[in-house]
Amino acid sequence: MATLVDNPIVSMDAVEKIIAKHSEPEWLATERRAALRSYEGHEWPTNRTEEWRYSDLKRFKIDGLDLVDGPKDDSVSDRIKMRMEDSDAEGIMVIKGNKTVHAEANLADAGVIFCDLRTAVNEHSELVQKHLFST
């Protein structure tokens, strides 16, 4: 049976690099390591696995999976801009290549913190820790 450890980007070394690169707090580093151990403990699903029975897994490959440092540019496509203009959402965030390239919200007066997860971990760590892995 195939396992989920065929790509070096999905490894403890890669997880440690992410933790160090972003100076993540120890509580988040612990969660990342635990998630990788859980991931490594599972076999690759097949169409005989009940939860995956109706999924075409032949097209899903992890080889070639890689992390990116950022987008090639910070532009927002016309298609996304059109959707943003038509949206009645209270906040809009566009993340491209692991970087927030656009964020707008009028929620601060209501006490809402609107930011990407990495910013939230850095600026509001206690709130993220309290809620991120809760049910």
mmCIF file of N, CA and C in Angstrom:
data_model
loop_
_atom_site.group_PDB
_atom_site.id
_atom_site.type_symbol
_atom_site.label_atom_id
_atom_site.label_comp_id
_atom_site.label_asym_id
_atom_site.label_seq_id
_atom_site.Cartn_x
_atom_site.Cartn_y
_atom_site.Cartn_z
ATOM 1 N N MET A 1 0.834 -1.183 0.000
ATOM 2 C CA MET A 1 0.000 0.000 0.000
ATOM 3 C C MET A 1 0.878 1.246 0.000
ATOM 4 N N ALA A 2 0.454 2.235 -0.739
ATOM 5 C CA ALA A 2 1.208 3.487 -0.828
ATOM 6 C C ALA A 2 1.033 4.294 0.449
ATOM 7 N N THR A 3 2.079 4.988 0.824
ATOM 8 C CA THR A 3 1.998 5.871 1.983
ATOM 9 C C THR A 3 2.045 7.312 1.491
ATOM 10 N N LEU A 4 1.876 8.222 2.406
ATOM 11 C CA LEU A 4 1.820 9.636 2.066
ATOM 12 C C LEU A 4 3.151 10.350 2.258
ATOM 13 N N VAL A 5 4.251 9.652 2.161
ATOM 14 C CA VAL A 5 5.543 10.265 2.432
ATOM 15 C C VAL A 5 6.452 10.240 1.206
ATOM 16 N N ASP A 6 5.886 10.404 0.028
ATOM 17 C CA ASP A 6 6.652 10.325 -1.207
ATOM 18 C C ASP A 6 7.267 11.653 -1.641
ATOM 19 N N ASN A 7 7.038 12.721 -0.919
ATOM 20 C CA ASN A 7 7.518 14.032 -1.331
ATOM 21 C C ASN A 7 8.337 14.658 -0.209
ATOM 22 N N PRO A 8 9.570 15.111 -0.505
ATOM 23 C CA PRO A 8 10.413 15.680 0.553
ATOM 24 C C PRO A 8 9.854 16.974 1.145
ATOM 25 N N ILE A 9 8.941 17.630 0.444
ATOM 26 C CA ILE A 9 8.358 18.858 0.982
ATOM 27 C C ILE A 9 7.395 18.531 2.128
ATOM 28 N N VAL A 10 6.954 17.274 2.175
ATOM 29 C CA VAL A 10 6.087 16.816 3.263
ATOM 30 C C VAL A 10 6.962 15.979 4.196
ATOM 31 N N SER A 11 7.754 16.675 4.995
ATOM 32 C CA SER A 11 8.704 16.004 5.882
ATOM 33 C C SER A 11 8.899 16.843 7.135
ATOM 34 N N MET A 12 9.481 16.235 8.147
ATOM 35 C CA MET A 12 9.752 16.969 9.379
ATOM 36 C C MET A 12 10.734 18.099 9.123
ATOM 37 N N ASP A 13 11.696 17.875 8.239
ATOM 38 C CA ASP A 13 12.654 18.921 7.896
ATOM 39 C C ASP A 13 11.935 20.134 7.299
ATOM 40 N N ALA A 14 10.998 19.872 6.403
ATOM 41 C CA ALA A 14 10.241 20.967 5.786
ATOM 42 C C ALA A 14 9.397 21.702 6.823
ATOM 43 N N VAL A 15 8.784 20.959 7.730
ATOM 44 C CA VAL A 15 7.987 21.569 8.794
ATOM 45 C C VAL A 15 8.874 22.448 9.677
ATOM 46 N N GLU A 16 10.045 21.955 10.034
ATOM 47 C CA GLU A 16 10.955 22.739 10.876
ATOM 48 C C GLU A 16 11.400 24.013 10.161
ATOM 49 N N LYS A 17 11.611 23.950 8.854
ATOM 50 C CA LYS A 17 11.992 25.150 8.090
ATOM 51 C C LYS A 17 10.876 26.188 8.108
ATOM 52 N N ILE A 18 9.635 25.741 7.965
ATOM 53 C CA ILE A 18 8.494 26.659 8.014
ATOM 54 C C ILE A 18 8.409 27.312 9.386
ATOM 55 N N ILE A 19 8.549 26.505 10.427
ATOM 56 C CA ILE A 19 8.483 27.019 11.801
ATOM 57 C C ILE A 19 9.558 28.075 12.022
ATOM 58 N N ALA A 20 10.782 27.785 11.597
ATOM 59 C CA ALA A 20 11.892 28.724 11.784
ATOM 60 C C ALA A 20 11.718 29.968 10.917
ATOM 61 N N LYS A 21 11.333 29.780 9.673
ATOM 62 C CA LYS A 21 11.199 30.910 8.743
ATOM 63 C C LYS A 21 10.224 31.956 9.269
ATOM 64 N N HIS A 22 9.154 31.501 9.897
ATOM 65 C CA HIS A 22 8.114 32.431 10.348
ATOM 66 C C HIS A 22 8.155 32.666 11.855
ATOM 67 N N SER A 23 9.191 32.181 12.509
ATOM 68 C CA SER A 23 9.341 32.351 13.965
ATOM 69 C C SER A 23 8.040 32.015 14.696
ATOM 70 N N GLU A 24 7.491 30.860 14.367
ATOM 71 C CA GLU A 24 6.206 30.493 14.940
ATOM 72 C C GLU A 24 6.333 30.179 16.424
ATOM 73 N N PRO A 25 5.294 30.493 17.185
ATOM 74 C CA PRO A 25 5.331 30.187 18.618
ATOM 75 C C PRO A 25 5.343 28.674 18.836
ATOM 76 N N GLU A 26 5.830 28.264 19.987
ATOM 77 C CA GLU A 26 5.987 26.837 20.274
ATOM 78 C C GLU A 26 4.669 26.069 20.207
ATOM 79 N N TRP A 27 3.571 26.663 20.653
ATOM 80 C CA TRP A 27 2.292 25.951 20.607
ATOM 81 C C TRP A 27 1.907 25.594 19.176
ATOM 82 N N LEU A 28 2.177 26.491 18.211
ATOM 83 C CA LEU A 28 1.847 26.213 16.815
ATOM 84 C C LEU A 28 2.835 25.211 16.226
ATOM 85 N N ALA A 29 4.107 25.332 16.591
ATOM 86 C CA ALA A 29 5.115 24.378 16.136
ATOM 87 C C ALA A 29 4.745 22.966 16.597
ATOM 88 N N THR A 30 4.295 22.839 17.817
ATOM 89 C CA THR A 30 3.877 21.537 18.351
ATOM 90 C C THR A 30 2.710 20.976 17.548
ATOM 91 N N GLU A 31 1.763 21.822 17.208
ATOM 92 C CA GLU A 31 0.604 21.382 16.411
ATOM 93 C C GLU A 31 1.028 20.964 15.005
ATOM 94 N N ARG A 32 1.937 21.713 14.402
ATOM 95 C CA ARG A 32 2.431 21.353 13.058
ATOM 96 C C ARG A 32 3.112 19.984 13.072
ATOM 97 N N ARG A 33 3.949 19.776 14.059
ATOM 98 C CA ARG A 33 4.657 18.492 14.159
ATOM 99 C C ARG A 33 3.672 17.346 14.364
ATOM 100 N N ALA A 34 2.676 17.564 15.206
ATOM 101 C CA ALA A 34 1.664 16.532 15.450
ATOM 102 C C ALA A 34 0.871 16.246 14.184
ATOM 103 N N ALA A 35 0.556 17.278 13.431
ATOM 104 C CA ALA A 35 -0.186 17.088 12.175
ATOM 105 C C ALA A 35 0.629 16.256 11.193
ATOM 106 N N LEU A 36 1.916 16.517 11.102
ATOM 107 C CA LEU A 36 2.753 15.730 10.191
ATOM 108 C C LEU A 36 2.827 14.275 10.641
ATOM 109 N N ARG A 37 2.966 14.042 11.948
ATOM 110 C CA ARG A 37 2.995 12.655 12.439
ATOM 111 C C ARG A 37 1.684 11.941 12.111
ATOM 112 N N SER A 38 0.573 12.626 12.235
ATOM 113 C CA SER A 38 -0.720 12.035 11.885
ATOM 114 C C SER A 38 -0.790 11.734 10.399
ATOM 115 N N TYR A 39 -0.327 12.666 9.588
ATOM 116 C CA TYR A 39 -0.291 12.504 8.131
ATOM 117 C C TYR A 39 0.559 11.297 7.741
ATOM 118 N N GLU A 40 1.724 11.182 8.356
ATOM 119 C CA GLU A 40 2.627 10.074 8.043
ATOM 120 C C GLU A 40 2.062 8.723 8.476
ATOM 121 N N GLY A 41 1.171 8.732 9.425
ATOM 122 C CA GLY A 41 0.600 7.498 9.931
ATOM 123 C C GLY A 41 -0.546 6.946 9.099
ATOM 124 N N HIS A 42 -0.905 7.624 8.038
ATOM 125 C CA HIS A 42 -2.012 7.177 7.197
ATOM 126 C C HIS A 42 -1.517 6.631 5.866
ATOM 127 N N GLU A 43 -2.213 5.649 5.381
ATOM 128 C CA GLU A 43 -1.917 5.125 4.053
ATOM 129 C C GLU A 43 -2.657 5.950 3.017
ATOM 130 N N TRP A 44 -2.151 5.905 1.792
ATOM 131 C CA TRP A 44 -2.796 6.612 0.695
ATOM 132 C C TRP A 44 -4.180 6.007 0.478
ATOM 133 N N PRO A 45 -5.226 6.827 0.374
ATOM 134 C CA PRO A 45 -6.567 6.266 0.195
ATOM 135 C C PRO A 45 -6.726 5.596 -1.173
ATOM 136 N N THR A 46 -7.645 4.684 -1.244
ATOM 137 C CA THR A 46 -7.994 4.030 -2.503
ATOM 138 C C THR A 46 -9.502 4.132 -2.663
ATOM 139 N N ASN A 47 -10.007 3.711 -3.812
ATOM 140 C CA ASN A 47 -11.456 3.755 -3.990
ATOM 141 C C ASN A 47 -12.146 2.641 -3.195
ATOM 142 N N ARG A 48 -11.369 1.846 -2.485
ATOM 143 C CA ARG A 48 -11.941 0.860 -1.566
ATOM 144 C C ARG A 48 -12.100 1.441 -0.155
ATOM 145 N N THR A 49 -11.475 2.586 0.075
ATOM 146 C CA THR A 49 -11.638 3.291 1.344
ATOM 147 C C THR A 49 -12.990 3.988 1.300
ATOM 148 N N GLU A 50 -13.851 3.689 2.250
ATOM 149 C CA GLU A 50 -15.242 4.158 2.187
ATOM 150 C C GLU A 50 -15.356 5.667 1.940
ATOM 151 N N GLU A 51 -14.579 6.461 2.663
ATOM 152 C CA GLU A 51 -14.690 7.914 2.538
ATOM 153 C C GLU A 51 -14.254 8.416 1.163
ATOM 154 N N TRP A 52 -13.471 7.639 0.446
ATOM 155 C CA TRP A 52 -12.918 8.051 -0.847
ATOM 156 C C TRP A 52 -13.518 7.248 -2.000
ATOM 157 N N ARG A 53 -14.509 6.472 -1.733
ATOM 158 C CA ARG A 53 -15.068 5.544 -2.699
ATOM 159 C C ARG A 53 -15.457 6.158 -4.034
ATOM 160 N N TYR A 54 -15.967 7.345 -4.008
ATOM 161 C CA TYR A 54 -16.461 7.976 -5.235
ATOM 162 C C TYR A 54 -15.528 9.065 -5.764
ATOM 163 N N SER A 55 -14.299 9.081 -5.308
ATOM 164 C CA SER A 55 -13.319 10.074 -5.752
ATOM 165 C C SER A 55 -12.340 9.439 -6.732
ATOM 166 N N ASP A 56 -11.990 10.183 -7.765
ATOM 167 C CA ASP A 56 -10.994 9.712 -8.727
ATOM 168 C C ASP A 56 -9.625 10.141 -8.228
ATOM 169 N N LEU A 57 -8.933 9.237 -7.563
ATOM 170 C CA LEU A 57 -7.649 9.559 -6.944
ATOM 171 C C LEU A 57 -6.476 9.463 -7.908
ATOM 172 N N LYS A 58 -6.689 8.950 -9.109
ATOM 173 C CA LYS A 58 -5.593 8.813 -10.070
ATOM 174 C C LYS A 58 -5.012 10.169 -10.453
ATOM 175 N N ARG A 59 -5.843 11.184 -10.441
ATOM 176 C CA ARG A 59 -5.403 12.519 -10.852
ATOM 177 C C ARG A 59 -4.759 13.309 -9.711
ATOM 178 N N PHE A 60 -4.885 12.829 -8.493
ATOM 179 C CA PHE A 60 -4.327 13.529 -7.338
ATOM 180 C C PHE A 60 -2.938 12.995 -7.046
ATOM 181 N N LYS A 61 -1.944 13.830 -7.241
ATOM 182 C CA LYS A 61 -0.544 13.424 -7.028
ATOM 183 C C LYS A 61 0.116 14.416 -6.078
ATOM 184 N N ILE A 62 0.985 13.904 -5.212
ATOM 185 C CA ILE A 62 1.733 14.833 -4.360
ATOM 186 C C ILE A 62 3.130 15.060 -4.888
ATOM 187 N N ASP A 63 3.565 14.275 -5.870
ATOM 188 C CA ASP A 63 4.886 14.543 -6.438
ATOM 189 C C ASP A 63 4.801 15.870 -7.185
ATOM 190 N N GLY A 64 5.769 16.695 -7.006
ATOM 191 C CA GLY A 64 5.741 18.030 -7.593
ATOM 192 C C GLY A 64 5.171 19.078 -6.648
ATOM 193 N N LEU A 65 4.596 18.637 -5.534
ATOM 194 C CA LEU A 65 4.094 19.560 -4.529
ATOM 195 C C LEU A 65 5.268 20.362 -3.989
ATOM 196 N N ASP A 66 5.118 21.653 -3.895
ATOM 197 C CA ASP A 66 6.212 22.485 -3.423
ATOM 198 C C ASP A 66 5.647 23.699 -2.702
ATOM 199 N N LEU A 67 6.439 24.296 -1.849
ATOM 200 C CA LEU A 67 6.062 25.521 -1.162
ATOM 201 C C LEU A 67 6.558 26.709 -1.969
ATOM 202 N N VAL A 68 5.827 27.805 -1.896
ATOM 203 C CA VAL A 68 6.245 29.008 -2.603
ATOM 204 C C VAL A 68 6.525 30.097 -1.584
ATOM 205 N N ASP A 69 7.456 30.971 -1.912
ATOM 206 C CA ASP A 69 7.771 32.080 -1.020
ATOM 207 C C ASP A 69 6.818 33.249 -1.195
ATOM 208 N N GLY A 70 6.304 33.409 -2.395
ATOM 209 C CA GLY A 70 5.404 34.514 -2.651
ATOM 210 C C GLY A 70 4.933 34.483 -4.087
ATOM 211 N N PRO A 71 4.030 35.375 -4.429
ATOM 212 C CA PRO A 71 3.514 35.407 -5.789
ATOM 213 C C PRO A 71 4.522 36.020 -6.750
ATOM 214 N N LYS A 72 4.318 35.752 -8.032
ATOM 215 C CA LYS A 72 5.173 36.371 -9.053
ATOM 216 C C LYS A 72 4.936 37.875 -9.082
ATOM 217 N N ASP A 73 3.707 38.284 -8.818
ATOM 218 C CA ASP A 73 3.375 39.709 -8.714
ATOM 219 C C ASP A 73 2.195 39.858 -7.768
ATOM 220 N N ASP A 74 1.926 41.082 -7.359
ATOM 221 C CA ASP A 74 0.854 41.341 -6.394
ATOM 222 C C ASP A 74 -0.455 41.736 -7.046
ATOM 223 N N SER A 75 -0.564 41.566 -8.348
ATOM 224 C CA SER A 75 -1.780 41.986 -9.042
ATOM 225 C C SER A 75 -2.950 41.074 -8.692
ATOM 226 N N VAL A 76 -4.134 41.642 -8.781
ATOM 227 C CA VAL A 76 -5.372 40.893 -8.592
ATOM 228 C C VAL A 76 -6.042 40.814 -9.952
ATOM 229 N N SER A 77 -6.376 39.623 -10.384
ATOM 230 C CA SER A 77 -6.920 39.437 -11.730
ATOM 231 C C SER A 77 -8.261 40.157 -11.895
ATOM 232 N N ASP A 78 -8.582 40.485 -13.128
ATOM 233 C CA ASP A 78 -9.848 41.156 -13.427
ATOM 234 C C ASP A 78 -11.034 40.307 -12.984
ATOM 235 N N ARG A 79 -10.924 39.014 -13.145
ATOM 236 C CA ARG A 79 -12.007 38.112 -12.741
ATOM 237 C C ARG A 79 -12.258 38.198 -11.243
ATOM 238 N N ILE A 80 -11.181 38.234 -10.463
ATOM 239 C CA ILE A 80 -11.330 38.346 -8.997
ATOM 240 C C ILE A 80 -11.854 39.740 -8.640
ATOM 241 N N LYS A 81 -11.354 40.774 -9.303
ATOM 242 C CA LYS A 81 -11.845 42.137 -9.041
ATOM 243 C C LYS A 81 -13.342 42.231 -9.293
ATOM 244 N N MET A 82 -13.801 41.598 -10.370
ATOM 245 C CA MET A 82 -15.219 41.623 -10.701
ATOM 246 C C MET A 82 -16.032 40.953 -9.585
ATOM 247 N N ARG A 83 -15.543 39.838 -9.095
ATOM 248 C CA ARG A 83 -16.241 39.156 -7.999
ATOM 249 C C ARG A 83 -16.235 40.005 -6.727
ATOM 250 N N MET A 84 -15.129 40.703 -6.484
ATOM 251 C CA MET A 84 -15.045 41.562 -5.302
ATOM 252 C C MET A 84 -16.063 42.692 -5.395
ATOM 253 N N GLU A 85 -16.192 43.276 -6.577
ATOM 254 C CA GLU A 85 -17.146 44.373 -6.769
ATOM 255 C C GLU A 85 -18.585 43.915 -6.596
ATOM 256 N N ASP A 86 -18.876 42.677 -6.983
ATOM 257 C CA ASP A 86 -20.234 42.147 -6.888
ATOM 258 C C ASP A 86 -20.542 41.561 -5.521
ATOM 259 N N SER A 87 -19.554 41.488 -4.663
ATOM 260 C CA SER A 87 -19.725 40.833 -3.378
ATOM 261 C C SER A 87 -20.383 41.747 -2.358
ATOM 262 N N ASP A 88 -21.195 41.144 -1.510
ATOM 263 C CA ASP A 88 -21.762 41.883 -0.389
ATOM 264 C C ASP A 88 -21.120 41.434 0.931
ATOM 265 N N ALA A 89 -19.949 40.824 0.813
ATOM 266 C CA ALA A 89 -19.223 40.348 1.988
ATOM 267 C C ALA A 89 -18.759 41.518 2.845
ATOM 268 N N GLU A 90 -18.679 41.295 4.121
ATOM 269 C CA GLU A 90 -18.211 42.320 5.045
ATOM 270 C C GLU A 90 -16.705 42.523 4.969
ATOM 271 N N GLY A 91 -16.013 41.528 4.470
ATOM 272 C CA GLY A 91 -14.574 41.623 4.313
ATOM 273 C C GLY A 91 -14.122 40.780 3.133
ATOM 274 N N ILE A 92 -13.101 41.250 2.453
ATOM 275 C CA ILE A 92 -12.556 40.523 1.305
ATOM 276 C C ILE A 92 -11.044 40.458 1.460
ATOM 277 N N MET A 93 -10.506 39.246 1.273
ATOM 278 C CA MET A 93 -9.071 39.061 1.331
ATOM 279 C C MET A 93 -8.663 38.196 0.144
ATOM 280 N N VAL A 94 -7.620 38.628 -0.556
ATOM 281 C CA VAL A 94 -7.081 37.849 -1.661
ATOM 282 C C VAL A 94 -5.676 37.432 -1.278
ATOM 283 N N ILE A 95 -5.457 36.123 -1.232
ATOM 284 C CA ILE A 95 -4.140 35.574 -0.902
ATOM 285 C C ILE A 95 -3.616 34.897 -2.145
ATOM 286 N N LYS A 96 -2.423 35.267 -2.512
ATOM 287 C CA LYS A 96 -1.827 34.770 -3.750
ATOM 288 C C LYS A 96 -0.405 34.321 -3.450
ATOM 289 N N GLY A 97 -0.122 33.061 -3.717
ATOM 290 C CA GLY A 97 1.236 32.567 -3.501
ATOM 291 C C GLY A 97 1.736 32.775 -2.091
ATOM 292 N N ASN A 98 0.885 32.498 -1.083
ATOM 293 C CA ASN A 98 1.297 32.590 0.308
ATOM 294 C C ASN A 98 1.454 34.030 0.798
ATOM 295 N N LYS A 99 0.834 34.976 0.103
ATOM 296 C CA LYS A 99 0.941 36.383 0.492
ATOM 297 C C LYS A 99 -0.413 37.069 0.310
ATOM 298 N N THR A 100 -0.801 37.870 1.293
ATOM 299 C CA THR A 100 -2.029 38.648 1.155
ATOM 300 C C THR A 100 -1.733 39.820 0.227
ATOM 301 N N VAL A 101 -2.428 39.864 -0.902
ATOM 302 C CA VAL A 101 -2.201 40.935 -1.875
ATOM 303 C C VAL A 101 -3.320 41.970 -1.837
ATOM 304 N N HIS A 102 -4.420 41.648 -1.179
ATOM 305 C CA HIS A 102 -5.517 42.607 -1.057
ATOM 306 C C HIS A 102 -6.356 42.227 0.162
ATOM 307 N N ALA A 103 -6.681 43.206 0.980
ATOM 308 C CA ALA A 103 -7.571 42.981 2.114
ATOM 309 C C ALA A 103 -8.342 44.258 2.380
ATOM 310 N N GLU A 104 -9.632 44.104 2.523
ATOM 311 C CA GLU A 104 -10.455 45.255 2.878
ATOM 312 C C GLU A 104 -11.621 44.785 3.732
ATOM 313 N N ALA A 105 -11.904 45.537 4.762
ATOM 314 C CA ALA A 105 -13.021 45.215 5.644
ATOM 315 C C ALA A 105 -13.328 46.430 6.500
ATOM 316 N N ASN A 106 -14.580 46.610 6.779
ATOM 317 C CA ASN A 106 -15.018 47.679 7.674
ATOM 318 C C ASN A 106 -15.591 47.033 8.930
ATOM 319 N N LEU A 107 -14.747 46.290 9.622
ATOM 320 C CA LEU A 107 -15.208 45.498 10.752
ATOM 321 C C LEU A 107 -14.573 45.900 12.076
ATOM 322 N N ALA A 108 -13.574 46.759 12.031
ATOM 323 C CA ALA A 108 -12.851 47.108 13.254
ATOM 324 C C ALA A 108 -13.771 47.738 14.293
ATOM 325 N N ASP A 109 -14.732 48.559 13.850
ATOM 326 C CA ASP A 109 -15.652 49.195 14.797
ATOM 327 C C ASP A 109 -16.496 48.170 15.550
ATOM 328 N N ALA A 110 -16.684 46.995 14.935
ATOM 329 C CA ALA A 110 -17.451 45.928 15.576
ATOM 330 C C ALA A 110 -16.544 45.025 16.423
ATOM 331 N N GLY A 111 -15.252 45.349 16.495
ATOM 332 C CA GLY A 111 -14.314 44.566 17.287
ATOM 333 C C GLY A 111 -13.786 43.326 16.587
ATOM 334 N N VAL A 112 -13.958 43.269 15.265
ATOM 335 C CA VAL A 112 -13.506 42.110 14.499
ATOM 336 C C VAL A 112 -12.088 42.337 13.997
ATOM 337 N N ILE A 113 -11.235 41.366 14.196
ATOM 338 C CA ILE A 113 -9.871 41.400 13.667
ATOM 339 C C ILE A 113 -9.911 40.665 12.342
ATOM 340 N N PHE A 114 -9.579 41.351 11.263
ATOM 341 C CA PHE A 114 -9.641 40.776 9.917
ATOM 342 C C PHE A 114 -8.236 40.763 9.338
ATOM 343 N N CYS A 115 -7.630 39.578 9.307
ATOM 344 C CA CYS A 115 -6.281 39.444 8.767
ATOM 345 C C CYS A 115 -6.035 37.988 8.405
ATOM 346 N N ASP A 116 -4.935 37.731 7.713
ATOM 347 C CA ASP A 116 -4.588 36.356 7.384
ATOM 348 C C ASP A 116 -4.089 35.647 8.636
ATOM 349 N N LEU A 117 -4.032 34.325 8.565
ATOM 350 C CA LEU A 117 -3.674 33.528 9.735
ATOM 351 C C LEU A 117 -2.260 33.807 10.229
ATOM 352 N N ARG A 118 -1.315 33.964 9.324
ATOM 353 C CA ARG A 118 0.067 34.214 9.754
ATOM 354 C C ARG A 118 0.150 35.531 10.534
ATOM 355 N N THR A 119 -0.506 36.569 10.053
ATOM 356 C CA THR A 119 -0.533 37.851 10.764
ATOM 357 C C THR A 119 -1.213 37.682 12.113
ATOM 358 N N ALA A 120 -2.315 36.938 12.140
ATOM 359 C CA ALA A 120 -3.039 36.714 13.392
ATOM 360 C C ALA A 120 -2.158 35.992 14.406
ATOM 361 N N VAL A 121 -1.398 34.997 13.954
ATOM 362 C CA VAL A 121 -0.500 34.270 14.864
ATOM 363 C C VAL A 121 0.545 35.215 15.441
ATOM 364 N N ASN A 122 1.065 36.119 14.612
ATOM 365 C CA ASN A 122 2.100 37.046 15.075
ATOM 366 C C ASN A 122 1.553 38.160 15.959
ATOM 367 N N GLU A 123 0.371 38.670 15.623
ATOM 368 C CA GLU A 123 -0.150 39.845 16.324
ATOM 369 C C GLU A 123 -1.197 39.536 17.390
ATOM 370 N N HIS A 124 -1.816 38.371 17.291
ATOM 371 C CA HIS A 124 -2.889 38.016 18.233
ATOM 372 C C HIS A 124 -2.769 36.544 18.620
ATOM 373 N N SER A 125 -1.575 36.134 18.966
ATOM 374 C CA SER A 125 -1.273 34.725 19.211
ATOM 375 C C SER A 125 -2.207 34.087 20.235
ATOM 376 N N GLU A 126 -2.496 34.790 21.322
ATOM 377 C CA GLU A 126 -3.331 34.212 22.370
ATOM 378 C C GLU A 126 -4.747 33.913 21.868
ATOM 379 N N LEU A 127 -5.290 34.757 21.010
ATOM 380 C CA LEU A 127 -6.622 34.496 20.449
ATOM 381 C C LEU A 127 -6.611 33.318 19.488
ATOM 382 N N VAL A 128 -5.586 33.270 18.648
ATOM 383 C CA VAL A 128 -5.485 32.174 17.690
ATOM 384 C C VAL A 128 -5.308 30.854 18.438
ATOM 385 N N GLN A 129 -4.427 30.832 19.415
ATOM 386 C CA GLN A 129 -4.184 29.607 20.167
ATOM 387 C C GLN A 129 -5.467 29.129 20.851
ATOM 388 N N LYS A 130 -6.231 30.049 21.366
ATOM 389 C CA LYS A 130 -7.458 29.698 22.071
ATOM 390 C C LYS A 130 -8.492 29.056 21.143
ATOM 391 N N HIS A 131 -8.536 29.505 19.888
ATOM 392 C CA HIS A 131 -9.626 29.087 19.003
ATOM 393 C C HIS A 131 -9.224 28.195 17.832
ATOM 394 N N LEU A 132 -7.964 28.182 17.422
ATOM 395 C CA LEU A 132 -7.589 27.517 16.182
ATOM 396 C C LEU A 132 -7.928 26.035 16.176
ATOM 397 N N PHE A 133 -7.633 25.310 17.205
ATOM 398 C CA PHE A 133 -7.867 23.863 17.198
ATOM 399 C C PHE A 133 -9.024 23.472 18.103
ATOM 400 N N SER A 134 -9.917 24.419 18.373
ATOM 401 C CA SER A 134 -11.076 24.110 19.201
ATOM 402 C C SER A 134 -12.230 23.658 18.310
ATOM 403 N N THR A 135 -13.190 23.037 18.905
ATOM 404 C CA THR A 135 -14.359 22.573 18.144
ATOM 405 C C THR A 135 -15.597 23.324 18.530
#
